[in-house]
Coordinates of C-alpha atoms and ligand atoms in Angstrom, one line a residue:
M1498 CA 93.3 99.8 99.9
H1499 CA 91.8 100.3 96.4
V1500 CA 94.3 100.9 93.6
I1501 CA 94.2 101.2 89.8
D1502 CA 97.3 100.3 87.9
S1503 CA 98.2 101.8 84.5
H1504 CA 101.3 102.1 82.4
T1505 CA 102.6 105.1 80.5
G1506 CA 105.0 104.1 77.7
G1507 CA 105.6 100.9 79.7
E1508 CA 106.3 102.6 83.0
P1509 CA 103.7 101.6 85.7
T1510 CA 101.7 103.9 87.9
R1511 CA 99.6 102.7 90.9
V1512 CA 96.9 105.2 91.8
I1513 CA 95.9 104.8 95.5
L1514 CA 92.2 105.7 95.9
D1515 CA 91.9 105.0 99.7
G1516 CA 93.3 103.3 102.7
A1517 CA 96.5 105.4 103.0
P1518 CA 97.7 107.0 106.3
D1519 CA 96.2 110.4 107.2
L1520 CA 98.8 113.0 106.2
G1521 CA 96.8 116.0 107.5
A1522 CA 95.5 119.0 105.5
G1523 CA 98.6 121.3 105.2
P1524 CA 100.5 122.2 102.0
L1525 CA 101.4 119.2 99.9
T1526 CA 105.1 119.7 100.6
E1527 CA 104.4 119.1 104.3
R1528 CA 102.2 116.1 103.6
A1529 CA 104.9 114.6 101.3
H1530 CA 107.5 115.2 104.0
R1531 CA 105.3 113.5 106.6
L1532 CA 104.8 110.5 104.2
A1533 CA 108.6 110.3 103.6
T1534 CA 109.6 110.5 107.3
E1535 CA 106.7 108.9 109.2
H1536 CA 105.3 106.3 106.9
E1537 CA 108.2 104.6 105.1
S1538 CA 107.0 101.1 105.9
F1539 CA 103.6 101.9 104.4
Y1540 CA 104.9 103.2 101.1
R1541 CA 107.5 100.5 100.7
S1542 CA 104.9 97.8 101.3
V1543 CA 102.8 99.2 98.5
M1544 CA 105.8 99.2 96.0
L1545 CA 107.9 96.3 97.0
E1546 CA 107.5 92.8 95.5
P1547 CA 105.3 90.8 95.8
R1548 CA 102.6 93.4 95.9
G1549 CA 104.4 96.0 93.8
Q1550 CA 106.8 95.6 90.9
P1551 CA 110.2 97.1 89.9
A1552 CA 110.0 100.7 88.5
M1553 CA 106.4 101.2 89.7
V1554 CA 105.5 104.7 91.0
A1555 CA 102.5 105.3 93.2
A1556 CA 100.1 108.2 92.9
L1557 CA 98.5 108.8 96.3
L1558 CA 95.4 110.9 95.9
V1559 CA 94.9 113.6 98.5
K1560 CA 92.6 116.6 99.0
P1561 CA 94.1 119.6 97.2
V1562 CA 94.7 122.9 99.0
D1563 CA 93.8 124.8 95.8
P1564 CA 90.1 124.2 95.2
T1565 CA 90.5 124.7 91.4
C1566 CA 92.4 121.4 91.2
V1567 CA 90.6 118.1 90.5
T1568 CA 92.8 116.4 93.0
G1569 CA 96.1 116.6 94.9
V1570 CA 98.6 113.9 94.4
I1571 CA 101.8 112.7 96.1
Y1572 CA 104.1 110.4 94.0
F1573 CA 106.5 107.9 95.5
D1574 CA 108.6 104.9 94.4
V1575 CA 110.0 102.3 96.7
D1576 CA 112.9 104.5 97.7
A1577 CA 111.7 108.1 97.6
V1578 CA 108.8 110.5 97.8
L1579 CA 108.9 112.5 94.5
G1580 CA 108.2 116.2 93.9
M1581 CA 106.4 115.5 90.7
C1582 CA 106.1 112.6 88.2
G1583 CA 105.4 113.1 84.5
H1584 CA 104.5 109.6 83.5
G1585 CA 102.5 109.2 86.7
T1586 CA 100.5 112.4 85.9
I1587 CA 99.6 110.9 82.4
G1588 CA 98.7 107.6 84.1
L1589 CA 96.7 109.5 86.8
A1590 CA 94.8 111.5 84.1
V1591 CA 93.8 108.4 82.2
T1592 CA 92.8 106.7 85.5
L1593 CA 90.6 109.6 86.5
A1594 CA 89.0 109.5 83.0
H1595 CA 88.5 105.7 83.5
L1596 CA 86.7 106.4 86.8
G1597 CA 84.5 109.0 85.1
R1598 CA 86.0 111.8 87.4
I1599 CA 87.3 113.9 84.4
G1600 CA 86.3 114.2 80.8
V1601 CA 88.1 115.4 77.7
G1602 CA 89.5 118.9 78.3
T1603 CA 91.8 120.8 80.6
H1604 CA 92.2 120.2 84.4
R1605 CA 94.5 121.2 87.1
I1606 CA 96.3 118.8 89.5
E1607 CA 98.2 119.9 92.7
T1608 CA 101.6 118.2 93.4
P1609 CA 104.3 118.9 96.0
A1610 CA 106.3 120.7 93.2
G1611 CA 103.3 122.9 92.3
V1612 CA 100.1 122.9 90.2
V1613 CA 100.4 121.2 86.8
T1614 CA 97.8 121.3 84.0
I1615 CA 96.6 118.2 82.1
E1616 CA 94.8 118.2 78.9
L1617 CA 92.9 114.9 78.2
H1618 CA 92.7 114.6 74.4
D1619 CA 91.0 111.1 74.4
P1620 CA 90.8 108.3 76.9
N1621 CA 94.5 107.5 76.5
T1622 CA 96.3 110.6 75.3
V1623 CA 97.3 113.4 77.7
T1624 CA 99.4 116.6 77.6
V1625 CA 101.0 117.6 80.9
T1626 CA 102.0 121.2 81.2
N1627 CA 104.6 120.9 84.0
I1628 CA 106.0 123.4 86.5
E1629 CA 108.8 125.8 85.4
S1630 CA 111.9 123.8 84.8
R1631 CA 115.5 125.1 84.7
R1632 CA 119.1 124.2 84.3
V1633 CA 121.1 125.2 87.4
H1634 CA 124.7 124.1 86.5
Q1635 CA 126.2 123.6 83.1
S1636 CA 129.1 121.1 82.4
V1637 CA 129.9 119.9 85.9
T1638 CA 132.6 117.3 86.1
I1639 CA 132.2 114.4 88.6
D1640 CA 135.0 111.9 89.4
V1641 CA 133.1 108.6 89.3
P1642 CA 135.0 105.7 90.9
E1643 CA 135.8 102.9 88.4
Y1644 CA 134.6 105.1 85.5
G1645 CA 136.7 108.3 85.7
E1646 CA 135.5 111.8 85.0
V1647 CA 132.0 112.3 83.7
T1648 CA 130.6 115.7 82.7
G1649 CA 126.9 116.7 82.7
D1650 CA 124.4 119.4 83.5
V1651 CA 122.3 119.7 86.7
A1652 CA 118.7 120.5 85.9
Y1653 CA 115.3 120.6 87.7
G1654 CA 112.0 119.4 86.2
G1655 CA 110.1 118.6 89.4
N1656 CA 112.9 116.2 90.5
W1657 CA 116.7 116.7 90.3
F1658 CA 118.6 115.4 87.3
F1659 CA 122.2 115.0 86.2
I1660 CA 122.1 114.8 82.4
V1661 CA 125.0 113.4 80.4
D1662 CA 124.9 114.2 76.6
P1663 CA 126.2 112.3 74.7
S1664 CA 125.8 109.0 76.6
P1665 CA 129.1 107.2 77.2
I1666 CA 127.3 103.9 76.5
P1667 CA 124.9 103.4 73.5
V1668 CA 121.3 103.9 74.8
D1669 CA 120.0 100.5 73.7
A1670 CA 117.8 97.9 75.5
N1671 CA 120.7 95.4 75.3
N1672 CA 122.8 97.7 77.5
I1673 CA 120.4 98.2 80.4
R1674 CA 122.7 96.4 82.9
A1675 CA 125.7 98.6 82.0
L1676 CA 123.6 101.7 81.8
T1677 CA 122.2 101.1 85.2
D1678 CA 125.6 100.3 86.8
M1679 CA 127.2 103.5 85.5
T1680 CA 124.2 105.8 86.3
V1681 CA 124.0 104.5 89.8
A1682 CA 127.8 105.2 90.2
I1683 CA 127.3 108.7 88.9
R1684 CA 124.4 109.4 91.3
E1685 CA 126.4 108.1 94.2
A1686 CA 129.5 110.2 93.2
S1687 CA 127.3 113.3 92.7
I1688 CA 126.0 113.0 96.3
A1689 CA 129.5 112.2 97.7
Q1690 CA 131.0 115.2 95.9
G1691 CA 128.1 117.7 96.8
V1692 CA 126.9 118.2 93.2
G1693 CA 123.2 119.0 93.3
G1694 CA 120.6 121.8 93.2
E1695 CA 121.0 125.5 94.2
Q1696 CA 120.2 124.7 97.9
G1697 CA 122.3 121.5 97.8
E1698 CA 119.3 119.3 96.9
P1699 CA 120.7 115.8 96.0
I1700 CA 120.6 114.4 92.5
D1701 CA 117.8 111.8 92.5
H1702 CA 117.8 110.8 88.8
V1703 CA 120.5 110.4 86.2
I1704 CA 119.9 110.7 82.4
F1705 CA 122.1 109.5 79.5
Q1706 CA 121.0 111.1 76.2
G1707 CA 121.7 108.9 73.1
I1708 CA 120.7 108.7 69.5
S1709 CA 117.7 106.9 68.1
P1710 CA 117.7 104.7 65.0
N1711 CA 114.4 106.4 64.1
A1712 CA 114.8 109.4 61.9
D1713 CA 111.8 111.4 63.3
V1714 CA 113.1 111.0 66.9
H1715 CA 115.2 113.8 68.4
S1716 CA 117.0 111.5 70.9
R1717 CA 116.7 108.4 73.0
N1718 CA 117.3 108.5 76.7
F1719 CA 118.1 106.2 79.6
V1720 CA 116.8 107.5 83.0
L1721 CA 117.8 106.1 86.3
C1722 CA 115.2 106.5 89.1
P1723 CA 115.8 106.7 92.9
D1724 CA 114.9 103.0 93.2
D1725 CA 117.8 102.0 90.9
N1726 CA 115.3 101.0 88.2
Y1727 CA 115.2 102.6 84.8
D1728 CA 112.2 104.6 83.6
R1729 CA 110.5 102.6 80.9
S1730 CA 109.0 105.8 79.6
P1731 CA 111.1 108.8 78.5
C1732 CA 110.4 110.3 82.0
G1733 CA 108.2 113.4 82.1
T1734 CA 110.2 115.4 84.8
G1735 CA 113.5 114.2 83.1
S1736 CA 112.2 115.4 79.7
S1737 CA 111.3 118.7 81.3
A1738 CA 114.9 119.1 82.7
R1739 CA 116.3 118.1 79.3
L1740 CA 114.1 120.8 77.6
A1741 CA 115.5 123.4 80.0
C1742 CA 119.0 122.4 78.9
L1743 CA 118.2 122.4 75.2
A1744 CA 116.6 125.9 75.6
A1745 CA 119.5 127.2 77.6
D1746 CA 122.0 126.0 74.9
G1747 CA 119.8 127.5 72.1
R1748 CA 119.3 124.1 70.6
L1749 CA 115.5 124.2 70.6
A1750 CA 113.2 127.2 70.1
A1751 CA 110.1 127.9 72.1
G1752 CA 107.1 126.1 70.5
E1753 CA 109.2 123.7 68.4
E1754 CA 108.1 120.1 68.9
I1755 CA 110.5 117.1 69.3
V1756 CA 110.0 113.4 69.9
Q1757 CA 111.9 111.9 72.9
E1758 CA 112.2 108.2 73.0
S1759 CA 112.9 105.9 76.0
V1760 CA 115.5 103.1 76.0
I1761 CA 112.6 100.7 75.3
G1762 CA 111.3 102.8 72.4
S1763 CA 108.2 104.4 73.9
S1764 CA 107.9 108.1 73.2
Y1765 CA 106.7 111.5 74.3
R1766 CA 106.1 114.6 72.2
L1767 CA 107.8 117.6 73.9
S1768 CA 107.9 121.3 73.5
Y1769 CA 108.2 124.3 75.8
Q1770 CA 107.2 128.0 76.3
S1771 CA 109.5 130.5 78.1
G1772 CA 108.8 130.6 81.8
P1773 CA 108.5 133.8 84.0
N1774 CA 111.7 133.1 85.9
G1775 CA 114.1 132.4 83.1
G1776 CA 113.3 128.7 82.8
V1777 CA 110.9 126.8 80.6
I1778 CA 107.3 125.6 80.9
P1779 CA 107.4 122.1 79.4
S1780 CA 104.6 120.3 77.6
I1781 CA 104.7 116.5 77.5
T1782 CA 102.3 114.5 75.5
G1783 CA 102.1 110.7 75.9
Q1784 CA 99.7 107.8 76.2
A1785 CA 98.7 105.6 79.2
Y1786 CA 96.5 102.5 79.5
V1787 CA 94.7 101.2 82.6
M1788 CA 95.8 97.6 83.3
A1789 CA 94.1 96.6 86.6
E1790 CA 91.7 97.6 89.4
A1791 CA 92.5 95.9 92.7
K1792 CA 92.1 95.8 96.4
L1793 CA 95.5 95.4 98.2
I1794 CA 95.3 93.2 101.3
F1795 CA 97.8 93.4 104.2
D1796 CA 97.2 90.0 106.0
G1797 CA 98.7 90.0 109.5
Q1798 CA 99.7 86.3 109.0
D1799 CA 101.6 87.0 105.8
P1800 CA 105.4 86.8 106.5
F1801 CA 106.0 89.1 103.4
R1802 CA 103.2 91.5 104.4
D1803 CA 105.7 94.5 104.3
G1804 CA 107.3 93.3 101.0
I1805 CA 110.5 91.6 100.2
E1806 CA 113.5 93.6 101.3
T1807 CA 116.6 92.5 99.3
Ligands
PYC2448 O1 107.9 110.6 84.5 O2 108.7 112.1 85.8 C1 108.6 111.0 85.5 C2 109.1 109.9 86.4 C3 109.9 110.1 87.5 C4 110.2 108.9 88.0 C5 109.7 107.9 87.1 N1 109.0 108.6 86.2

């Protein structure tokens, strides 16, 4: 299995070029469902240590249904197959450029959440125009065991987010343990209390919005991912969900640009246009860097061939 690893604002992406199970040729939602339900040991073995690393997201290249797309892609982390991934799409674009498969300009990519557009500005800088994102519930209060009541918005940006603004804990790299513990507790409480999307979709990510010490930065976030790791980048789908909330509250006008920082200080430039269905069409600009080209080996004699389950 050949892979190329990159990072986007510190968040790793592993693009899988070949060697994955055959998922058929149907719609990407069906292929993603097949991956999630029939090939769990495969995707966990690619992401778990020692082959993978915490927080890593894989981008499995598949043939697109839409022939105008340069590729189809299914994203997953160690615990979930994702609808879309913003940092992963920036990493994928930079990887496709590294391989000589795309050049500077605009290209379309098919994901299970829909077709997204990428604009490659230079070998490392990419703007992703995401699928329409929306806030579905405002000011929902969850009773979180050991923490008490927490109020936040439920929003969709390609994945499902519970967004707490302002953060009850300062969003600072020194607080990552405390931020992780509380956001995990919120996600678990949201699932137990049935707080989710319009069709009952479970919350898979939790965001705390804090302030940044940098004057030109709008806010700094902490984003919990399904694998209980935090996003080192400001999270592309999370930033999309956040833009939908800012727009719904009248706190950001269409076309206005802001800088969103992650808890480790990496940043995206964000803006939106109004969407056709009442939501927003987010634009996310960030940088990614290729780190490694490798061939993954699954040795039958290796006692940790399937990864370390802790
Ligand atoms: O950038 O959308 C994102 C993302 C989702 C999970 C990790 N990163």
